[in-house]
Coordinates of C-alpha atoms in Angstrom, one line a residue:
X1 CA 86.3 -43.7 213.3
X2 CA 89.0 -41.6 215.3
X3 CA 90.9 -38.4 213.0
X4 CA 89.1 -39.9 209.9
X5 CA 89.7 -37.1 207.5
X6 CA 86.5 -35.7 206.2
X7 CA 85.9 -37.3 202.3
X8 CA 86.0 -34.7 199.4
X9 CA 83.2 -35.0 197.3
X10 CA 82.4 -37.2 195.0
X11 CA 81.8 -36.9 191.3
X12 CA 84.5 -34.4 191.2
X13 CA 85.3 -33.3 187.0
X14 CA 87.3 -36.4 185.6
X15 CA 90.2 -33.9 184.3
X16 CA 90.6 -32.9 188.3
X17 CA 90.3 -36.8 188.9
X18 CA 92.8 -37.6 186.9
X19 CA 95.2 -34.4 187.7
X20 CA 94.7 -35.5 191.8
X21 CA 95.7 -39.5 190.9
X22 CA 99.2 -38.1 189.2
X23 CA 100.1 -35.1 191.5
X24 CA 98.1 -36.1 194.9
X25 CA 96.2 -39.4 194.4
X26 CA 99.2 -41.6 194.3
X27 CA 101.7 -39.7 197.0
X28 CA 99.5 -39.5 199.0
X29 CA 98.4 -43.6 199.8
X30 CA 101.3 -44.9 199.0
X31 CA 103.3 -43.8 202.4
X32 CA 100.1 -44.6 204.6
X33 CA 100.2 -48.0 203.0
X34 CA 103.8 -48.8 202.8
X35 CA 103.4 -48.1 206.5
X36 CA 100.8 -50.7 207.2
X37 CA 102.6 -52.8 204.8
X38 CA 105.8 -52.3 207.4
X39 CA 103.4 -52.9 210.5
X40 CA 102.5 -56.1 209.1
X41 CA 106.5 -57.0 208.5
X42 CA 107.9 -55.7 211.5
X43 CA 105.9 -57.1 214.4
X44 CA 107.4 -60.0 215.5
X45 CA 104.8 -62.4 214.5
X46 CA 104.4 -63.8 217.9
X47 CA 103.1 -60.1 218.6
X48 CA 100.5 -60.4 216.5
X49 CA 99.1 -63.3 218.0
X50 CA 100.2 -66.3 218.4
X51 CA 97.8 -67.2 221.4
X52 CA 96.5 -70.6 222.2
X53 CA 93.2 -70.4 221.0
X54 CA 89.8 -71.2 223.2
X55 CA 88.0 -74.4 221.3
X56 CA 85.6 -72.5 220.0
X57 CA 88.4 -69.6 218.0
X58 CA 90.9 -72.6 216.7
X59 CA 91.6 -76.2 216.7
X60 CA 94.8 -77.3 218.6
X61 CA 95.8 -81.2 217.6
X62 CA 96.0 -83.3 220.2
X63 CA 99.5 -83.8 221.4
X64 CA 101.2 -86.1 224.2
X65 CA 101.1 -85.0 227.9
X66 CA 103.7 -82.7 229.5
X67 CA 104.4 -81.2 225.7
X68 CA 105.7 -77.8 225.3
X69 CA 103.0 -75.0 224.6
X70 CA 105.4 -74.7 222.2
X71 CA 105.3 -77.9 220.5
X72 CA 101.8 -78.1 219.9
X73 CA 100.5 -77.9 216.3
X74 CA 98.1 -75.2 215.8
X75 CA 96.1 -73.0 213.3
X76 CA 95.3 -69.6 214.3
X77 CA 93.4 -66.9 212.9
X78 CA 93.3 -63.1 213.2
X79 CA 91.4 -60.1 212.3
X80 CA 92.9 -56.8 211.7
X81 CA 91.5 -53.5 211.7
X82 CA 92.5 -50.2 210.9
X83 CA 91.5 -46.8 212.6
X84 CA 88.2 -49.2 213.7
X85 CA 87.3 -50.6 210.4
X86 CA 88.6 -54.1 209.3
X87 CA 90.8 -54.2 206.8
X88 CA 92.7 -58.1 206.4
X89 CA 93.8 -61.2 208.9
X90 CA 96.5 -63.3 209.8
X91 CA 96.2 -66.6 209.8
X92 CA 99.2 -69.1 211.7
X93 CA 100.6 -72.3 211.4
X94 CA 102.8 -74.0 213.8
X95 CA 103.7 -77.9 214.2
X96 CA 106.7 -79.8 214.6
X97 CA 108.5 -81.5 211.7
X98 CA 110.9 -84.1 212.1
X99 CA 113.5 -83.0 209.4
X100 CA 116.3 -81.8 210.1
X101 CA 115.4 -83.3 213.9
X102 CA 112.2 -84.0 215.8
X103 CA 113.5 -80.9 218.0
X104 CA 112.2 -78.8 215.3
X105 CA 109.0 -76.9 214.4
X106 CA 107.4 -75.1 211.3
X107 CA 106.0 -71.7 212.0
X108 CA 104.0 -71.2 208.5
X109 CA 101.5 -68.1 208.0
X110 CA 100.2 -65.1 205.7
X111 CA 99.1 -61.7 206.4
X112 CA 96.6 -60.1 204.1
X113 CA 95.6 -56.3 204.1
X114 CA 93.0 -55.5 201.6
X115 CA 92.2 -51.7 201.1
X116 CA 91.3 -49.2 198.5
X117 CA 93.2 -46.4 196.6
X118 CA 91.2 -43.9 194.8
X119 CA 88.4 -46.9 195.0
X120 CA 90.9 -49.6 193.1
X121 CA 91.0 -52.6 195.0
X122 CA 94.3 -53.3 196.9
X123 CA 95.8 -56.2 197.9
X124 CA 99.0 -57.0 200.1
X125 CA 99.7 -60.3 201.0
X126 CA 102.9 -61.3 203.3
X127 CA 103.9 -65.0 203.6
X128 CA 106.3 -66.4 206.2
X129 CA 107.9 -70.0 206.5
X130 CA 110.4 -70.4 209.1
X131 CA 112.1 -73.2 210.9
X132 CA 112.9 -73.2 214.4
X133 CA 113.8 -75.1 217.2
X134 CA 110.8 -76.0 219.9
X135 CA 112.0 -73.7 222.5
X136 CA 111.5 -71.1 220.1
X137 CA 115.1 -70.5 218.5
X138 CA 115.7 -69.6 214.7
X139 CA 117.0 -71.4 212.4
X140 CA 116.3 -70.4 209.3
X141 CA 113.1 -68.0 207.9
X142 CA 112.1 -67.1 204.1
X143 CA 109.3 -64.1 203.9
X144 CA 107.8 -63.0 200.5
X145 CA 105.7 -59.9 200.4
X146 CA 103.5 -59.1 197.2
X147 CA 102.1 -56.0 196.3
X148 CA 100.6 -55.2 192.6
X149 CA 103.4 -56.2 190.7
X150 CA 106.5 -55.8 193.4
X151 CA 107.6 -58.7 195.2
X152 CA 110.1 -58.7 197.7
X153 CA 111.7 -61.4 199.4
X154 CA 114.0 -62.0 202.8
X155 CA 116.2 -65.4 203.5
X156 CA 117.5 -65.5 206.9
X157 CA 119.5 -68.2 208.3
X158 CA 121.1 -68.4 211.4
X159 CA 125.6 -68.9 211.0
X160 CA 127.1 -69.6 214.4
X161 CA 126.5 -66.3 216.4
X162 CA 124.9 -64.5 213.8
X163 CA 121.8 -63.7 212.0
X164 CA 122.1 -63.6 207.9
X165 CA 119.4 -61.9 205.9
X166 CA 119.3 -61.9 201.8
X167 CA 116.8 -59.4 200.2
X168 CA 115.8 -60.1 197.0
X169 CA 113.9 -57.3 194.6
X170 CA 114.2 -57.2 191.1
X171 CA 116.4 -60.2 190.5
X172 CA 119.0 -58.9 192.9
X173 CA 120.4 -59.3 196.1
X174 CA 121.3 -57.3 198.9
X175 CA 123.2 -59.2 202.2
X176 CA 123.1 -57.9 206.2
X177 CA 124.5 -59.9 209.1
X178 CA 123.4 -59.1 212.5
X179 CA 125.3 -60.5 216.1
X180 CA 122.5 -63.2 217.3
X181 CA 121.9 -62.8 221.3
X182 CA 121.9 -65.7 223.3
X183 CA 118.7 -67.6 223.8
X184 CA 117.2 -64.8 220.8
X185 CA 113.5 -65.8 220.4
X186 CA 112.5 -66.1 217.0
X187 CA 109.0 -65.1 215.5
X188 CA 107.0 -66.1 218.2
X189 CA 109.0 -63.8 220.2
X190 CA 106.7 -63.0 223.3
X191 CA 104.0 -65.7 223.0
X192 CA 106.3 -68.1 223.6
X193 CA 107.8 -66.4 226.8
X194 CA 103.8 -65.8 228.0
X195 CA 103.1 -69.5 227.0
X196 CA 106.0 -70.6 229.1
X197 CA 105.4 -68.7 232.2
X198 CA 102.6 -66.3 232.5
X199 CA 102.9 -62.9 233.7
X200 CA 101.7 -61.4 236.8
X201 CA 100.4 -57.8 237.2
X202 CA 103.6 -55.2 237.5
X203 CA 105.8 -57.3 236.3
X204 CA 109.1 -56.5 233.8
X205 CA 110.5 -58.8 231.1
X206 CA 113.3 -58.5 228.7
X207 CA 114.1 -60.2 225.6
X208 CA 115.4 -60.4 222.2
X209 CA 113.4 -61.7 219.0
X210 CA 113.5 -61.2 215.6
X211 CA 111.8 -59.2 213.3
X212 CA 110.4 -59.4 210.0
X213 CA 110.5 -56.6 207.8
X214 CA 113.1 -54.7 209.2
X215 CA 115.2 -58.4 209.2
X216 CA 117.1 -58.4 212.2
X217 CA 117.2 -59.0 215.9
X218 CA 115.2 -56.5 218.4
X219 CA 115.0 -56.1 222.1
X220 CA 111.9 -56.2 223.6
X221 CA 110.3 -54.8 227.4
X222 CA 107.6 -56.1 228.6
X223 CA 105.5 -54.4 231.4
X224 CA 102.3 -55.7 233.2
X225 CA 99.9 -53.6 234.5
X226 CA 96.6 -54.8 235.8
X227 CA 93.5 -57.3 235.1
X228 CA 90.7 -55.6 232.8
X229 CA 87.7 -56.7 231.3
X230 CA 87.2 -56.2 227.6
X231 CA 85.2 -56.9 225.0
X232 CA 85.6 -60.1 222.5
X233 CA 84.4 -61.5 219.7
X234 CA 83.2 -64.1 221.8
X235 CA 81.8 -62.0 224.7
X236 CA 83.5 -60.7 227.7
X237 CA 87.0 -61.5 229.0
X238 CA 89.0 -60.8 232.0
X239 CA 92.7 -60.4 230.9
X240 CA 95.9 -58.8 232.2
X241 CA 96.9 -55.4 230.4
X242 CA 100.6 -55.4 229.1
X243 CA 102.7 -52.8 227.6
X244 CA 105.6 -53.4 225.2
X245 CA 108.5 -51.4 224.3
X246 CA 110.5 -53.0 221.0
X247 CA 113.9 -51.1 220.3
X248 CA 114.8 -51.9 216.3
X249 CA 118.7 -52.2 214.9
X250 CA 118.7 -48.9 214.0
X251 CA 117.5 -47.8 217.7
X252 CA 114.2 -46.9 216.7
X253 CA 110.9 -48.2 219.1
X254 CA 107.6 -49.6 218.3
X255 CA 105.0 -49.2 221.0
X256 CA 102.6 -52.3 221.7
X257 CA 99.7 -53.4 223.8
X258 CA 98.6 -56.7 224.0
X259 CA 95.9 -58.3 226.3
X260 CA 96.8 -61.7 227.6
X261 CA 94.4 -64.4 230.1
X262 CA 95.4 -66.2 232.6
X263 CA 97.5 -68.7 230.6
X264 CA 99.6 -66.1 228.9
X265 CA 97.9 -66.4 225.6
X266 CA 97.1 -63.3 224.1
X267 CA 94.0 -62.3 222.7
X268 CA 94.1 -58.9 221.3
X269 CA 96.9 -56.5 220.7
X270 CA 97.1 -52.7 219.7
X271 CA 99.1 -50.7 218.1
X272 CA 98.3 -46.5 218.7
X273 CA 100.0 -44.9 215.5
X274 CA 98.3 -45.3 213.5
X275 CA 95.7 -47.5 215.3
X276 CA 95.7 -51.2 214.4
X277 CA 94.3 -54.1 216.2
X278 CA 94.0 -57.6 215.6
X279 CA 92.0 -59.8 218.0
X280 CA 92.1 -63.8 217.8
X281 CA 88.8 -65.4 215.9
X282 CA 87.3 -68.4 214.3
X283 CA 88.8 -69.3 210.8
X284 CA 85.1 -69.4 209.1
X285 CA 84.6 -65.6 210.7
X286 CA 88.2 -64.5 209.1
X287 CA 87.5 -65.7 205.8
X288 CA 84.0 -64.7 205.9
X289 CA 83.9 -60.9 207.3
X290 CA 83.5 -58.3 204.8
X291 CA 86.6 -55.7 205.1
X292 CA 85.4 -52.3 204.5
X293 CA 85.8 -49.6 202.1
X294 CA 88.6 -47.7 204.0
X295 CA 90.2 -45.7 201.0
X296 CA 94.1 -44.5 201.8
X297 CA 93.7 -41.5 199.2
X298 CA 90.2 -40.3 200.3
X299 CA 90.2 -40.5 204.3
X300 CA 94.0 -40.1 204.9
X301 CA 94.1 -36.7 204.3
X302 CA 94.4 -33.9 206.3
X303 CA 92.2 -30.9 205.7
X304 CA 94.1 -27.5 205.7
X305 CA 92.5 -24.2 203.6
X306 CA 95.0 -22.0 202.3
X307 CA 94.6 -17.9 201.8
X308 CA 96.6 -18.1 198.8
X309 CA 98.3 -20.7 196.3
X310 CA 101.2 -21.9 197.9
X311 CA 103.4 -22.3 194.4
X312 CA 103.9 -18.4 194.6
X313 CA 104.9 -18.2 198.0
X314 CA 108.6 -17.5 199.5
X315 CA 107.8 -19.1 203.1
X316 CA 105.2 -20.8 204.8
X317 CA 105.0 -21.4 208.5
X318 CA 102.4 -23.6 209.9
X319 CA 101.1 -24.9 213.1
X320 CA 100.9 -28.6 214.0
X321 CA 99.3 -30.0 216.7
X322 CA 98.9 -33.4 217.9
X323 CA 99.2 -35.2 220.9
X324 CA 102.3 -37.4 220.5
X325 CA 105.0 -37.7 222.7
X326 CA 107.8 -36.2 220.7
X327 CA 106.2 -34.2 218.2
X328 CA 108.7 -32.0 216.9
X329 CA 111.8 -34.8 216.7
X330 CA 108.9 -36.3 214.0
X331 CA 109.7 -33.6 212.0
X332 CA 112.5 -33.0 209.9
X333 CA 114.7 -29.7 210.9
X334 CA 117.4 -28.6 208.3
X335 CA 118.3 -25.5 206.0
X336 CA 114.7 -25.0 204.8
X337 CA 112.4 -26.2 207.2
X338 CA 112.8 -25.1 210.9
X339 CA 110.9 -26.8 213.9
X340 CA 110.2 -24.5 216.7
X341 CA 108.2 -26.0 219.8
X342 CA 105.1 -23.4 220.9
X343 CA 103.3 -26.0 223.3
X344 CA 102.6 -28.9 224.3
X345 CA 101.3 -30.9 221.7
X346 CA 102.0 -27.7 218.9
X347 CA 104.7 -26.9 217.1
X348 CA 105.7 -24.1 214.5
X349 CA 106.7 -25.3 211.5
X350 CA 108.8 -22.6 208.8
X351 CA 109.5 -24.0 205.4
X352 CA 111.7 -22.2 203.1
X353 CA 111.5 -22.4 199.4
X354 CA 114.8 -23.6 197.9
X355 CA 114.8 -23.7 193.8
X356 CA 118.0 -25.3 191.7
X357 CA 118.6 -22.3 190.0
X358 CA 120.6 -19.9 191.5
X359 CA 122.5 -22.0 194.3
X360 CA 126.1 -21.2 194.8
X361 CA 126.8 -23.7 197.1
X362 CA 126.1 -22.1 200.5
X363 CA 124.5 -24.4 201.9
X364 CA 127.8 -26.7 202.5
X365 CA 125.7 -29.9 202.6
X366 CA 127.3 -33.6 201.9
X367 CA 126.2 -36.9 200.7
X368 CA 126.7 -40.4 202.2
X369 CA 128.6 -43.0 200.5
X370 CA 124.8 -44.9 200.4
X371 CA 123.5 -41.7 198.5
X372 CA 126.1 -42.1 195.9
X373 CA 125.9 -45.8 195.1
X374 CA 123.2 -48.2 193.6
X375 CA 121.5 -50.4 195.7
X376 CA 118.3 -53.0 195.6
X377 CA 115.6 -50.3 194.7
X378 CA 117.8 -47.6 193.3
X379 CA 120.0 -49.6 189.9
X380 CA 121.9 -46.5 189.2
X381 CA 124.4 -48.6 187.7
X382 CA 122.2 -50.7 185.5
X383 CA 122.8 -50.2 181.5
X384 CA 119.8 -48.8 180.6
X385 CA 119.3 -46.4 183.4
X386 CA 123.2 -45.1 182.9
X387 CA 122.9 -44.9 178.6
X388 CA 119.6 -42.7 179.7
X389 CA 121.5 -40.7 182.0
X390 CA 123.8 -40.3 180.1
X391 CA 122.2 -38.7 177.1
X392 CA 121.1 -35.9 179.3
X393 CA 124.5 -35.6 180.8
X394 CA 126.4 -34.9 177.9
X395 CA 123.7 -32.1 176.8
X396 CA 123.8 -30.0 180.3
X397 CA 125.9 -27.1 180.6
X398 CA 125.5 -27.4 184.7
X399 CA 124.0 -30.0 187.3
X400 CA 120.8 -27.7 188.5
X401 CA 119.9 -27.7 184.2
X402 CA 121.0 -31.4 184.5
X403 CA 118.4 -32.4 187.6
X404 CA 115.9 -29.9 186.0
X405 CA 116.2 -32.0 183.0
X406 CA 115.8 -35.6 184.5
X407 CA 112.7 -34.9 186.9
X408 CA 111.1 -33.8 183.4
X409 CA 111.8 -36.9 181.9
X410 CA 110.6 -38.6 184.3
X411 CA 107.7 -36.8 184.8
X412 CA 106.9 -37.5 180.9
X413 CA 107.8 -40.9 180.8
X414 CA 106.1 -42.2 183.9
X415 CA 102.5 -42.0 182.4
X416 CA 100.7 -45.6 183.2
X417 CA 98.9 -44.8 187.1
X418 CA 98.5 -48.2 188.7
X419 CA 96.9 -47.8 191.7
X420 CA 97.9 -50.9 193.3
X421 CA 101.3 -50.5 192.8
X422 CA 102.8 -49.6 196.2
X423 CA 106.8 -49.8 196.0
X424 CA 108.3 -50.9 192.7
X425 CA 112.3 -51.0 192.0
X426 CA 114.0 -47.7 189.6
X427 CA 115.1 -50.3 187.0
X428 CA 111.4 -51.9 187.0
X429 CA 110.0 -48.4 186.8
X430 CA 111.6 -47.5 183.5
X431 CA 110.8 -51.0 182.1
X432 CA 107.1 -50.5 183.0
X433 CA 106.5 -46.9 182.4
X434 CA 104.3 -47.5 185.3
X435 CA 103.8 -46.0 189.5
X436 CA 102.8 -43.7 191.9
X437 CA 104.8 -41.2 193.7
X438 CA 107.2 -43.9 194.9
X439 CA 107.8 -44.8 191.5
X440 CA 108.7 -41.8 190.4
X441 CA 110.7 -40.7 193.7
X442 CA 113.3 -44.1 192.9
X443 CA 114.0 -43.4 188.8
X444 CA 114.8 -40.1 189.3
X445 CA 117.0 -40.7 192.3
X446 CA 118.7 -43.5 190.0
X447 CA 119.2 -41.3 186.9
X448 CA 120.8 -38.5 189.3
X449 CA 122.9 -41.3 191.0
X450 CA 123.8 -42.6 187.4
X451 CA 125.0 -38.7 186.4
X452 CA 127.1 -38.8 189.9
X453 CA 124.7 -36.3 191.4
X454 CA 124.0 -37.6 194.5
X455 CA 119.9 -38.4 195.7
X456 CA 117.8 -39.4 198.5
X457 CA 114.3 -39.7 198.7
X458 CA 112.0 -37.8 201.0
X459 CA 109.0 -38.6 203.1
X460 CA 106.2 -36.3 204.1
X461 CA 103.3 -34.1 202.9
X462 CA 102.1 -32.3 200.0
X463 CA 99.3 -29.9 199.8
X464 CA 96.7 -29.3 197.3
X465 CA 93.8 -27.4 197.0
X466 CA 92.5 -27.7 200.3
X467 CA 94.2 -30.5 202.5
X468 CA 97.7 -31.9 202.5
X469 CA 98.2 -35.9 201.6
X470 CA 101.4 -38.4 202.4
X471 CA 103.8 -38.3 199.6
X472 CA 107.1 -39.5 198.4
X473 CA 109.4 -36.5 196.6
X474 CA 113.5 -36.8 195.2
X475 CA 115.9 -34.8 197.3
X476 CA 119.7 -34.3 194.7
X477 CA 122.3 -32.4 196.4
X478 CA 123.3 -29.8 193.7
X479 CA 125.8 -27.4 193.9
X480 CA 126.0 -27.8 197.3
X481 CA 122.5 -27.8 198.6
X482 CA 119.9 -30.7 199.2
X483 CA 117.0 -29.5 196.7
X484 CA 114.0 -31.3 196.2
X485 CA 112.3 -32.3 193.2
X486 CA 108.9 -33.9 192.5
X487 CA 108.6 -36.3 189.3
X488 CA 104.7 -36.6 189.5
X489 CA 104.3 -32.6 188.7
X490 CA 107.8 -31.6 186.8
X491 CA 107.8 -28.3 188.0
X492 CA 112.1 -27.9 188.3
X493 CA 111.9 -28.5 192.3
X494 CA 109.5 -28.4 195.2
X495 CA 107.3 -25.2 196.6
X496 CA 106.7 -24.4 200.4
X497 CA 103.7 -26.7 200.3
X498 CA 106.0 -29.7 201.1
X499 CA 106.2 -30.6 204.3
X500 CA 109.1 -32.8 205.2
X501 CA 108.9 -36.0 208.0
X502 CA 112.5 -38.0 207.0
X503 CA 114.7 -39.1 204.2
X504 CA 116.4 -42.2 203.0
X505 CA 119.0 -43.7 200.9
X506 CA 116.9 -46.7 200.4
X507 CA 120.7 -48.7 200.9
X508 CA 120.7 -51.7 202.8
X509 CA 118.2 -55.0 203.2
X510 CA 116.4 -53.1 205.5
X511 CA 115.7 -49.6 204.2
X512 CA 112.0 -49.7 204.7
X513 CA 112.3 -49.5 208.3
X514 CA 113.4 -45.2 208.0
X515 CA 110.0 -44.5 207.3
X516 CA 108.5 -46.3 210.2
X517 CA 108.7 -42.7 212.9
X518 CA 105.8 -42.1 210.0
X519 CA 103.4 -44.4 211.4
X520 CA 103.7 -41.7 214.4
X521 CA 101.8 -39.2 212.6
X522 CA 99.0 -41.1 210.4
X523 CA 95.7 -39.4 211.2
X524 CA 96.8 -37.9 214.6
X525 CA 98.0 -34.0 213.3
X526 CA 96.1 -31.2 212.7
X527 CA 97.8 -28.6 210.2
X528 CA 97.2 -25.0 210.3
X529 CA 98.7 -22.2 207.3
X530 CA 99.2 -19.4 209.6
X531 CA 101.6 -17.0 207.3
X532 CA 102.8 -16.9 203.5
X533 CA 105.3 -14.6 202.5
X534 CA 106.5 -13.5 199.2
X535 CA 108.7 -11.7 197.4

């Protein structure tokens, strides 16, 4: 399997276990599989697959001459796999209904990704209903994602020239409106423009379609290339090669391949970063395959030996290499952490420790109106969060003691590790006692908010012992100066051993979608400590 890490060993000592699932275990799975998680919302569905199937991968009902590709009723099944190793399907539904109007169909369908996290079973399972007209138009879509005990879920519905989308977490509900396009495609997106006209090799499409996850409407490129023959489930197959370019709402791109026969349906697709693939099958094979062990603590992890413990250290600069188009724009550049390019496919990397104690407000730095206010994920204005924050408030002689104060509560009172918790809400946090990283990332940023001391959460890497792993941190701007803060360790802000991809607000229906540039990164660097400095 390409850039799997190499697996620590097992029967490590229980206390060191334990320690990794609190500091390391939990940060680091949870971004790699929020990431999938997003893979799985944001491709339009039709992306994933919604091919007319040969007779032997899928039954198609029998429908009256000179029908629609479109209009036909169908149930479709997919296999998806991870960095080569299979790790969940989709299966599809689409037939037309004859309420509100025979003109109608029912696209219906799930997604399920089943993984491990420090061997605990995980299970993600997204669910999509959505009405739409037979030449492929929305009308209206509802998507529910479960994970552990999360659950999100999206309404969309389209008003005249617009698309609205209601996100619902925790018992509330956030509200986005997006301008509609004309003739915008709804989840079937490209299918249905293959299924209504094939392409022919070196040929260019344009379109819009919406997409789940990141609930709105994207534009989408589509370039042929030429005929290849690959390898099926069902033996050998001569299909045409074509390349896709999505731009989201907030201008950022998905790259996708998808390989298409000479009827337009497609048959497999790929996404690079991180690799995932999904490739039409029988039902009884989807249901039946065994998905494999693929754990997102053990083999995400990217081995790097340091000379020294980093926690001591004043600066760090590393080396990164990787070859991705882009590299050093994947990396977040600010007052403590400098890119420098070196070569193609290396960058230079300086990170610059940065404690609460001391700043003077030098560093001149701002906060957004959306890292001030609560939001879906972050209740800063919810009653118990504010009487919490509140106590600690009124008791701090200064806001660096004050944030000091609140990543050690949190640090003490987030004590339950649930491993197949992936992204629970800051109110739900406190009422469980119970996360990961993530968890701990969103009730510290809500107690901060809740003390008006701005917060963000960060995105990126965090090394320990002998490799670094994909973590979630708390970011307050105090005094000045964006510090972070880690909840899972307590330690009264970060060390140079953090490495820094992107941050977030978490405002908005579709706040997920910042992390995607991630997806990027997943098991295609290589990190090398080349200097440690210290006072």
């Amino acid at each position: 399997m390409r850039n799997r890490a190499e697996k620590p060993p097992r029967g490590m000592p229980t206390a060191i276990k334990n320690w990794c699932g609190r500091v390391v275990g939990e940060p680091r799975p949870w971004v790699f599989l929020m990431m999938i998680c997003l893979l799985i919302e944001v491709i339009p569905v039709g992306c994933v697959g919604q091919a007319q199937p040969s007779a032997a991968s899928a039954r198609t009902a029998q429908t009256p001459a000179g029908s629609k590709p479109s209009q036909q009723a169908r149930e479709l099944w997919y296999l998806q796999s991870l960095f080569g190793e299979t790790v969940g399907y989709e299966r599809i539904s689409v037939r037309s209904v004859d309420d509100p109007s025979p003109a109608f169909r029912k696209v219906e369908g799930e997604v399920v990704l089943r993984v491990k996290r420090m061997g605990t079973p995980v299970s993600v399972v997204t669910r999509y209903r959505a009405l739409e007209t037979c030449e492929g138009h929305p009308r209206e879509f509802t998507v529910t994602v479960e994970q552990g005990k999360a659950l999100a879920e999206y309404r969309g519905r389209v008003d005249g020239k617009q698309l609205v989308v209601e996100t619902i977490v925790a018992g509330r509900t956030a509200q986005q409106t997006f301008d509609l396009p004309k003739d915008c495609r709804g989840f079937l997106g490209l299918q249905d423009c293959l299924w209504e006209k094939p392409m022919q090799p070196h040929e260019v499409r344009e379109f819009s379609c919406l997409m789940l996850g990141v609930n709105g409407v994207c534009w989408a490129k589509a370039h042929s290339r030429d005929f290849e023959v690959i390898q099926l489930p069902e033996g050998k197959s001569r299909v045409l090669r074509i390349e896709i370019t999505y731009t989201l709402p907030g201008k950022q791109r998905i790259e996708q391949t998808v390989w298409v026969d000479s009827s337009g349906t497609i048959v497999k697709q790929r996404m690079d970063s991180p690799p995932v693939d999904a490739v039409l099958v029988t039902r009884e094979r989807a249901l039946q395959e065994r998905f494999s062990s693929l754990d997102l603590i053990e083999d995400i992890r990217i081995p790097a030996r340091a000379p020294e413990d980093l926690r001591g250290a004043r600066r760090a600069v590393y080396h990164i290499k990787g070859q991705i188009e882009g590299l050093a724009e994947l990396l977040a550049s600010g007052t403590n952490q400098q890119v420098r390019p070196l070569a193609e496919g290396v960058v230079e990397l300086t990170v610059t420790l940065r404690r609460p104690r001391g700043i003077t407000g030098s560093c001149a730095e701002q906060a957004t109106r959306d890292e001030m206010e609560p939001n879906l994920w972050i209740q800063s204005d919810a009653s118990q969060i504010r009487t919490i924050a509140e106590s600690f408030a009124k008791n701090a002689n200064e806001p660096s003691e004050l944030a000091v104060a609140l990543e050690r509560y949190v640090f003490q009172t987030v004590k339950n590790r649930d491993y197949n918790q992936t992204f629970l809400s800051a109110l739900d946090v406190l009422n469980t006692k119970e996360g990961d990283c993530t968890e701990h990332a969103v009730l510290l940023a809500a107690l901060a908010r809740a003390c008006n001391i701005p917060s963000r959460v960060a995105v990126g890497l965090v090394h320990h012992r002998d490799a670094f792993y994909y973590h979630m941190w708390t970011e307050l701007l105090v005094n000045g100066c964006w510090i972070g803060f880690d909840a899972t360790r307590g330690y009264g802000g970060i060390d140079v051993g953090y490495i820094k991809f992107g941050h977030d607000s978490l405002a908005g229906a579709d706040a997920m979608a910042a992390f995607l540039p991630m997806t990027k990164l997943l098991g295609q660097i290589r990190i090398e400590i080349v200097k440690l400095e210290r006072d």
